[in-house]
PDB file of C-alpha atoms in Angstrom:
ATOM      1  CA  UNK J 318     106.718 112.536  89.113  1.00  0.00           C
ATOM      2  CA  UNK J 319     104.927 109.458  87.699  1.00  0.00           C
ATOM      3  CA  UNK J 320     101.068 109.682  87.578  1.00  0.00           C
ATOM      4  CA  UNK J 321      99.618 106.005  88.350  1.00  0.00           C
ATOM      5  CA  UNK J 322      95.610 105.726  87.397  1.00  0.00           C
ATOM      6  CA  UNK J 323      93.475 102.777  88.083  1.00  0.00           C
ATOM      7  CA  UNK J 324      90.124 101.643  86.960  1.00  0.00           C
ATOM      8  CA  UNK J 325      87.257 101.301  87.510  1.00  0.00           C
ATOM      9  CA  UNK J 326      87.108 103.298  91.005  1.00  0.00           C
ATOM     10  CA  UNK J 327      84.514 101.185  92.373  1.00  0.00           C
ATOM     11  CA  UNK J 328      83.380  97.629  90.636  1.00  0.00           C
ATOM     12  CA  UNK J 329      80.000  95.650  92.133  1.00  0.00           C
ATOM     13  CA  UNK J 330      80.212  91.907  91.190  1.00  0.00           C
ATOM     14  CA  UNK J 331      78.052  89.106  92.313  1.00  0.00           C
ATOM     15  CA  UNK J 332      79.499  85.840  93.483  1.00  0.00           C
ATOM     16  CA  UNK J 333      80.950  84.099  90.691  1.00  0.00           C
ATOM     17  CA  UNK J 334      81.593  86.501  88.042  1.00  0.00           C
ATOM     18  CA  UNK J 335      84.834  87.776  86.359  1.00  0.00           C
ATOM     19  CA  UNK J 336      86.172  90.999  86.406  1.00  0.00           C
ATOM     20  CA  UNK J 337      89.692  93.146  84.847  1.00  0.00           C
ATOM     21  CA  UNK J 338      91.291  95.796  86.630  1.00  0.00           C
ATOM     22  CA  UNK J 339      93.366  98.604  85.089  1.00  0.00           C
ATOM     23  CA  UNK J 340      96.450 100.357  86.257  1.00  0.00           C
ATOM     24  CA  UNK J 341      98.226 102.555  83.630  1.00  0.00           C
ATOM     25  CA  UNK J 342     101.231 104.598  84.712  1.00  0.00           C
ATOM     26  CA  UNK J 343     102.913 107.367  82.857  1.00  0.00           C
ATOM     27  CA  UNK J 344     106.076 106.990  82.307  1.00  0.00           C
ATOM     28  CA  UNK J 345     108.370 103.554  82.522  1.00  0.00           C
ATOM     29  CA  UNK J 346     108.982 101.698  85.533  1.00  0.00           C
ATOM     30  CA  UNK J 347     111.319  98.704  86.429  1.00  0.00           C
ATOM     31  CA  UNK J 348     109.013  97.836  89.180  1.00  0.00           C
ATOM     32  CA  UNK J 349     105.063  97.265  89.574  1.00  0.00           C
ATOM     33  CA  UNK J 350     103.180  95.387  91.935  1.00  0.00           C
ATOM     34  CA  UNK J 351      99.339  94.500  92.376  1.00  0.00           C
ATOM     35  CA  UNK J 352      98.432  94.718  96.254  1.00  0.00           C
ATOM     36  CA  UNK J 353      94.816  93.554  97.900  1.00  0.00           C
ATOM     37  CA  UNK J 354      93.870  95.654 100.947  1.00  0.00           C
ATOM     38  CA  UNK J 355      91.574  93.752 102.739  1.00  0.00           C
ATOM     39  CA  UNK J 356      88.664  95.456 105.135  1.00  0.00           C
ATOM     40  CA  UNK J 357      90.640  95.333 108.113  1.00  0.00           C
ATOM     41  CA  UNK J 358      93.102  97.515 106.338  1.00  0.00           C
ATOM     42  CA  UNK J 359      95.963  94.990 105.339  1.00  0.00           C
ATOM     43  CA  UNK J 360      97.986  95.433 102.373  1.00  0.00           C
ATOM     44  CA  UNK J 361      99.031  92.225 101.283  1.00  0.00           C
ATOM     45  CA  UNK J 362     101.093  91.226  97.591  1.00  0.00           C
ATOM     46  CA  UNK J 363      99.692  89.831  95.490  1.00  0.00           C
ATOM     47  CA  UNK J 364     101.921  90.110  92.071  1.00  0.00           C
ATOM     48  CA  UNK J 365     105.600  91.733  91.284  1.00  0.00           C
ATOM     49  CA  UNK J 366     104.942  91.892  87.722  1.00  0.00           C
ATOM     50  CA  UNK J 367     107.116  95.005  85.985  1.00  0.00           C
ATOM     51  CA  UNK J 368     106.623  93.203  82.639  1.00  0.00           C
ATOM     52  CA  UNK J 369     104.865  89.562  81.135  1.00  0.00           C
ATOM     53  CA  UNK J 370     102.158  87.871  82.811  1.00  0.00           C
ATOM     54  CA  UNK J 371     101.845  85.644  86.050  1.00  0.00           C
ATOM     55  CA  UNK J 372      98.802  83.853  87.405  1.00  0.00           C
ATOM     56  CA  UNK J 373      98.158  82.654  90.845  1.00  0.00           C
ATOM     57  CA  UNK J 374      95.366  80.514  91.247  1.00  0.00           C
ATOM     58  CA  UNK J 375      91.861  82.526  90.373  1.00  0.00           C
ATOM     59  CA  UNK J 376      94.078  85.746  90.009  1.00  0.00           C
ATOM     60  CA  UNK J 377      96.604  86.517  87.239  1.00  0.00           C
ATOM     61  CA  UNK J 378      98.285  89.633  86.226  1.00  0.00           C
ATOM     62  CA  UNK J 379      99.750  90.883  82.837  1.00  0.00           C
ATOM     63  CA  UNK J 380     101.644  94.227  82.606  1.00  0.00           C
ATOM     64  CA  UNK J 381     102.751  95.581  79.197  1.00  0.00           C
ATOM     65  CA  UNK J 382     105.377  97.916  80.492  1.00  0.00           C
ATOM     66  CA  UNK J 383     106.061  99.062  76.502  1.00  0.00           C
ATOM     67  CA  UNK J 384     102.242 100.324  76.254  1.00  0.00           C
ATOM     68  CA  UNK J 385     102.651 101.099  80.201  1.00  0.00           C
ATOM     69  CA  UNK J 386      99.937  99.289  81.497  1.00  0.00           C
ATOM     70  CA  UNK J 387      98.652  96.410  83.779  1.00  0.00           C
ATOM     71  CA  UNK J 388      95.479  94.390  83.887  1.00  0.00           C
ATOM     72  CA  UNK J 389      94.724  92.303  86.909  1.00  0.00           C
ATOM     73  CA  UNK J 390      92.418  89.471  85.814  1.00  0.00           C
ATOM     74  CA  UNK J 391      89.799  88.063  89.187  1.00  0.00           C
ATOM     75  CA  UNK J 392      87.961  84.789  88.050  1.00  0.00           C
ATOM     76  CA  UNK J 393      85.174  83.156  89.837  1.00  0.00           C
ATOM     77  CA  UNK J 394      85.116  86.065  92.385  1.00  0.00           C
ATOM     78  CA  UNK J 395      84.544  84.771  96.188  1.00  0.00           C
ATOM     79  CA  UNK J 396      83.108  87.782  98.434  1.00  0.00           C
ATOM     80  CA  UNK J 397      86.572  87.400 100.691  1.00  0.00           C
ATOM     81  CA  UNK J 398      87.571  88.891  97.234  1.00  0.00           C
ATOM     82  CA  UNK J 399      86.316  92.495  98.121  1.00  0.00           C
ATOM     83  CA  UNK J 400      88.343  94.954  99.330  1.00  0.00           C
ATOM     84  CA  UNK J 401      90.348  97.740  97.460  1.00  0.00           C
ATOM     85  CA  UNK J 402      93.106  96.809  94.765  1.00  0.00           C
ATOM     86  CA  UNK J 403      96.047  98.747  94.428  1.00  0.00           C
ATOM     87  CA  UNK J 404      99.086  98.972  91.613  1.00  0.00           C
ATOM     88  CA  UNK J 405     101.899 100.576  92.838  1.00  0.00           C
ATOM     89  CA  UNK J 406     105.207 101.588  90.940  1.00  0.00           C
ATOM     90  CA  UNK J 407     108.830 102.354  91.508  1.00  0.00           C
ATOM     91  CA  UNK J 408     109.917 105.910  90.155  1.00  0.00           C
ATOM     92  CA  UNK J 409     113.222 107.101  89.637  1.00  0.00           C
ATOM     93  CA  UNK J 410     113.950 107.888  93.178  1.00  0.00           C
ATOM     94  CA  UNK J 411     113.556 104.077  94.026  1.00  0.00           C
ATOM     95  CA  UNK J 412     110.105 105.260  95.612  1.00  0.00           C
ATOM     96  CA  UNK J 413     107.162 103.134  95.672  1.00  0.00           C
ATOM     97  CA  UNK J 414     104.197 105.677  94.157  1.00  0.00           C
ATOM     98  CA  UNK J 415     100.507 104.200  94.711  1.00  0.00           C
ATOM     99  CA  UNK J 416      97.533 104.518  92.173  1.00  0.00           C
ATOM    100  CA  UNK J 417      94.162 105.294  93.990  1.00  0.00           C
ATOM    101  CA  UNK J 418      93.041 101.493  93.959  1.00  0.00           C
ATOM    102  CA  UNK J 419      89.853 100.401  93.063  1.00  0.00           C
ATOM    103  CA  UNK J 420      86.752  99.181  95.538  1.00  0.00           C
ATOM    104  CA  UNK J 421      85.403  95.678  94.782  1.00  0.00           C
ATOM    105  CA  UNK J 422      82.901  94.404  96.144  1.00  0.00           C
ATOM    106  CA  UNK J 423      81.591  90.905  95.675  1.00  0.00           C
ATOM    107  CA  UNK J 424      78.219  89.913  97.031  1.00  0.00           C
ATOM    108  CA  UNK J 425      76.922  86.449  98.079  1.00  0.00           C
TER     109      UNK J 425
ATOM    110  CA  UNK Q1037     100.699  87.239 108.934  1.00  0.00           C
ATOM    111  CA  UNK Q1038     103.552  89.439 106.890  1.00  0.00           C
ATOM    112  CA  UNK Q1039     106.220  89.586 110.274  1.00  0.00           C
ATOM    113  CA  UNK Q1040     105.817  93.248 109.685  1.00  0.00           C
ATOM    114  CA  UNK Q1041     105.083  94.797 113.080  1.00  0.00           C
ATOM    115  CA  UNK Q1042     103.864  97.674 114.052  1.00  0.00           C
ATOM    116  CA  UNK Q1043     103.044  99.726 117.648  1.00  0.00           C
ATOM    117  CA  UNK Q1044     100.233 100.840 118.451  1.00  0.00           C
ATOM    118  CA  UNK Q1045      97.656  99.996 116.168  1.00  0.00           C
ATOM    119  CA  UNK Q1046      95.711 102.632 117.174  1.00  0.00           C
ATOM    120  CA  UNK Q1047      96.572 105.721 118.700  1.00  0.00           C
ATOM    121  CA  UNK Q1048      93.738 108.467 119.690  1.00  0.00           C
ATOM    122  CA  UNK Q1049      95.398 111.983 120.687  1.00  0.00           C
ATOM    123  CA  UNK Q1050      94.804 115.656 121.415  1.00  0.00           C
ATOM    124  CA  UNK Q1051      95.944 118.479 118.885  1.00  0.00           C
ATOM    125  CA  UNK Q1052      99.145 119.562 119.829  1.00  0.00           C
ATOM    126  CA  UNK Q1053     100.555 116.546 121.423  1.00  0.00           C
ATOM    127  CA  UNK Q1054     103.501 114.725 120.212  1.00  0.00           C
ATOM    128  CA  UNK Q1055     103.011 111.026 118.955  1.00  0.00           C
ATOM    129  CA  UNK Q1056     105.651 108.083 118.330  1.00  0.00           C
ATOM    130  CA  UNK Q1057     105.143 104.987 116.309  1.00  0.00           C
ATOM    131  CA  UNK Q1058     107.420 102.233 115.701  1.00  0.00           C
ATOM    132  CA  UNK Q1059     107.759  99.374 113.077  1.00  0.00           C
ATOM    133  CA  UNK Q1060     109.903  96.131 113.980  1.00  0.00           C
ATOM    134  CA  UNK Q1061     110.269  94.656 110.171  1.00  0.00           C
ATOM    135  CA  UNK Q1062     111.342  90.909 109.636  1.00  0.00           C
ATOM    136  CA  UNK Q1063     115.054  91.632 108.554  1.00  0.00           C
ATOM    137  CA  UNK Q1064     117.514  94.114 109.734  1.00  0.00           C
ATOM    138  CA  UNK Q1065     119.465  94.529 106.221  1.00  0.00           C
ATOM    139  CA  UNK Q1066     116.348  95.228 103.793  1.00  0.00           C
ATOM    140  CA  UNK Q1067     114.649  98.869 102.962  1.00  0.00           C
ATOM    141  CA  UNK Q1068     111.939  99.898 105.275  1.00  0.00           C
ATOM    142  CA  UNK Q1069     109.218 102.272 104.181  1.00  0.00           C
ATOM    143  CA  UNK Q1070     106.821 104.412 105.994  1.00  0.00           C
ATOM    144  CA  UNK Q1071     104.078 105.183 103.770  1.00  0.00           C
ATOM    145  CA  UNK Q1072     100.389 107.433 104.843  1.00  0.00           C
ATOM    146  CA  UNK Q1073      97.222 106.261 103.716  1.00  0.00           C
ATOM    147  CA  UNK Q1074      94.350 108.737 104.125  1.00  0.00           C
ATOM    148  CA  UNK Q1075      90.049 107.707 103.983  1.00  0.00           C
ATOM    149  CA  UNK Q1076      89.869 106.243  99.799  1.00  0.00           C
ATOM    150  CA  UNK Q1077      93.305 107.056  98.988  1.00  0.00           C
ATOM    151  CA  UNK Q1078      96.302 105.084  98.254  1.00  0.00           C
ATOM    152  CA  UNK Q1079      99.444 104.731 100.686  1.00  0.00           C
ATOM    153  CA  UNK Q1080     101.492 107.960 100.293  1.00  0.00           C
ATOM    154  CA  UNK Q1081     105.386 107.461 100.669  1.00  0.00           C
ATOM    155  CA  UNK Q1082     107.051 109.540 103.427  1.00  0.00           C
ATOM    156  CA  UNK Q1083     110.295 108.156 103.785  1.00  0.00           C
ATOM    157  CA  UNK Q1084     112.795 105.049 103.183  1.00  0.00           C
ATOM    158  CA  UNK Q1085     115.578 103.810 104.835  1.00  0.00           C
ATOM    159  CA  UNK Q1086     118.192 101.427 103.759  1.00  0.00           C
ATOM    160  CA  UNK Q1087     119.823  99.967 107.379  1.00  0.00           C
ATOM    161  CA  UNK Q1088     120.272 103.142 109.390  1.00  0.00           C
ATOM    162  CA  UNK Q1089     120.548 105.460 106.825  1.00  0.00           C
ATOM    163  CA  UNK Q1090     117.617 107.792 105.684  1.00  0.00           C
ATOM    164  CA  UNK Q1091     118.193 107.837 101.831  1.00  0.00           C
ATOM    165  CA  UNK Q1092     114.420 109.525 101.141  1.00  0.00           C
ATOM    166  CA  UNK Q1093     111.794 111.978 102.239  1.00  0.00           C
ATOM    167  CA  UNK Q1094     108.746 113.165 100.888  1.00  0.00           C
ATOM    168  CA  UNK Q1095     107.865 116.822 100.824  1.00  0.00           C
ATOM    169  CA  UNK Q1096     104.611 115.030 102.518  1.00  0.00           C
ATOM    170  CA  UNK Q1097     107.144 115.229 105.937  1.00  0.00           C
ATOM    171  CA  UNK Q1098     107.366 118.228 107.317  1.00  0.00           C
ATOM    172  CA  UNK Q1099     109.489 119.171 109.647  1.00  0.00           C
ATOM    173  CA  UNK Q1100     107.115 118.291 112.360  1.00  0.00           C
ATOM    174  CA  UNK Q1101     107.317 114.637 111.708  1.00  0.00           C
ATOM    175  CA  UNK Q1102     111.059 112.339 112.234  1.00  0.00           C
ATOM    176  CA  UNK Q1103     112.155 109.017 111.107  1.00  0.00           C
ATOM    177  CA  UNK Q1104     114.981 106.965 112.674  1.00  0.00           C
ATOM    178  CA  UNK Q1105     116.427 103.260 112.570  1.00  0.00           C
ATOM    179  CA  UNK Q1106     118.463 103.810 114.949  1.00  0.00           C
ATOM    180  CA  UNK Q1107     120.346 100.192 114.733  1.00  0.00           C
ATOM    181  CA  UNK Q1108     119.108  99.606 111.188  1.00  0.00           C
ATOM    182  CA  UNK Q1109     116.424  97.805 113.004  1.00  0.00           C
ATOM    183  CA  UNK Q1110     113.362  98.435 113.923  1.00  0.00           C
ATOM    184  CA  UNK Q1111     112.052 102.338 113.095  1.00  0.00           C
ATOM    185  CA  UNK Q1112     110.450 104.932 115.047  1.00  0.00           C
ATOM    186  CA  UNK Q1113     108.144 107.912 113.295  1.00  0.00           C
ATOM    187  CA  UNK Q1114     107.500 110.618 115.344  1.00  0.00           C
ATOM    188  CA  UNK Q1115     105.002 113.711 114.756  1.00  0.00           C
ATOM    189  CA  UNK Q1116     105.378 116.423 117.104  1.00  0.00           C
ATOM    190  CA  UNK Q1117     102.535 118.949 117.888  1.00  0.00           C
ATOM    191  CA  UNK Q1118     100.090 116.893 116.052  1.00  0.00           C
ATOM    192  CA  UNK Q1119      97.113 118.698 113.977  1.00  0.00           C
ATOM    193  CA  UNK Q1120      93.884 117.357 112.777  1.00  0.00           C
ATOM    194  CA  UNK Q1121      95.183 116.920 109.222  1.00  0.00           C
ATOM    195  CA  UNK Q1122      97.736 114.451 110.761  1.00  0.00           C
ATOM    196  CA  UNK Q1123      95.013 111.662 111.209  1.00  0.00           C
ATOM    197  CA  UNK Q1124      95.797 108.770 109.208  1.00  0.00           C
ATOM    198  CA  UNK Q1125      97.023 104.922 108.995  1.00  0.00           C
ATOM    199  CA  UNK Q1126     100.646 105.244 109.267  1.00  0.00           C
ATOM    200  CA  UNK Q1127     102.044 102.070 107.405  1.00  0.00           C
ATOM    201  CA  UNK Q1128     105.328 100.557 107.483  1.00  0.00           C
ATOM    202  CA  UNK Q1129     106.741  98.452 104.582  1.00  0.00           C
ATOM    203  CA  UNK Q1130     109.891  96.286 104.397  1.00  0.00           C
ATOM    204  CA  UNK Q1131     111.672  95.485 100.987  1.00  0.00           C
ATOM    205  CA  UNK Q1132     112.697  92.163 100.205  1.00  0.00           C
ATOM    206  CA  UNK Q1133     111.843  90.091  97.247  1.00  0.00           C
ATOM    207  CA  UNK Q1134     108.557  92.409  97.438  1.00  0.00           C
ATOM    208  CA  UNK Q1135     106.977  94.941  99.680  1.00  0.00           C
ATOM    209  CA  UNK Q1136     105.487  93.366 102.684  1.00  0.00           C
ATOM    210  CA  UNK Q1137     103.364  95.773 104.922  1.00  0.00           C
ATOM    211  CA  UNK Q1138     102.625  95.943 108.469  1.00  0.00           C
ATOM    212  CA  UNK Q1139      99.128  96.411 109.645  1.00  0.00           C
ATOM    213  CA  UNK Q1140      99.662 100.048 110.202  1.00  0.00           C
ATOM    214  CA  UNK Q1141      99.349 102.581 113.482  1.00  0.00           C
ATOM    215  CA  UNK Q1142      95.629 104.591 112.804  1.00  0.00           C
ATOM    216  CA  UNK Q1143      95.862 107.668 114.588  1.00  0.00           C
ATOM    217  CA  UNK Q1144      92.828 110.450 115.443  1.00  0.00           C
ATOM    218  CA  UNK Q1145      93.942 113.555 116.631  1.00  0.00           C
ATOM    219  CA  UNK Q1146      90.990 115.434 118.087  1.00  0.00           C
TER     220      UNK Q1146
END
């Protein structure tokens, strides 16, 4: 099935700075999405981005499904900014498959 | 707040007891996942269902756990004769324009 790898694992920021997240995936997708799970434990969307590049206010996304990747772009980080960042990608079977995320924490 | 329900949030059992979990999503006609997220890992699918039908399962289900939607509605997942390898937030999903996620059922099976 299709491997999904993030990175960095775990990413330390202080207040302020700017950071890029990685999510390559190995084979092609028609579906990817960036989610923020917050320290309570809630998932919530933040991008459906299976190709181009959208931004949201301090957050934007850019996936280059040809080179099968995704960067997810966090400027002026705020510490309600820490939590873990998945990607997450549709396979063939129409199933959502989850990379292992990566840890951010922002500190005041 | 997603509309993505789900009941109990936290369940705390004995090994070998059967559990239940259900998930009341915001729309009756859109996909509904239920996905298992283990300590530092991501959300593992288990199973889909489009309305009432179950269209996929994981190998991750065994034949200890169930999924139904009965109505097309809200879902139930049930494990049966629980084990200590079963603790883990349980998380429902619905499809619509995106994946929106309930806040998940944690169960800890002693």
């Amino acid at each position: 099935g299709i491997q999904v790898e993030q990175s960095p694992p775990d990413l330390i920021l202080q207040e302020g700075a700017n950071s890029t997240l990685r999510c390559n995936f190995s084979d092609s997708v028609n579906n990817l999405q960036w989610f923020h799970q917050n320290p309570w434990g809630q998932l919530i969307n933040l991008f459906y981005i299976p190709s181009g590049t959208k931004q949201n206010g301090r957050l934007s996304a850019t996936t280059v499904a040809t080179e099968r990747y995704s960067l997810l772009y966090i400027s002026s980080s705020q510490t309600t900014d820490s939590g873990v960042y998945f990607c997450a990608v549709v396979d063939y079977g129409q199933n959502f498959v989850f990379g292992p995320g990566t840890r951010l924490s922002v500190l005041p | 707040d997603t509309g993505v329900s789900q009941d109990p949030r936290h369940k705390i059992t004995k090994r070998g007891q059967n559990v239940t979990f259900r998930c009341d999503p915001i729309s009756e006609h859109n996909r509904l996942y239920w996905y298992r997220q283990t300590l530092g890992q991501g959300p593992e699918f288990l199973t889909y269902f489009q309305n009432e039908a179950q269209l996929e399962k994981s190998r991750l289900l065994s034949d200890r756990f169930s999924a139904e939607r009965p109505k097309g509605s809200f879902s139930t997942l049930e494990i049966q004769r629980t084990e200590q390898g079963d603790s883990a937030m349980y998380l429902c999903a619905e499809l619509a324009d995106t994946q929106y996620f309930g806040p998940g059922t944690r169960l800890t099976v002693l």
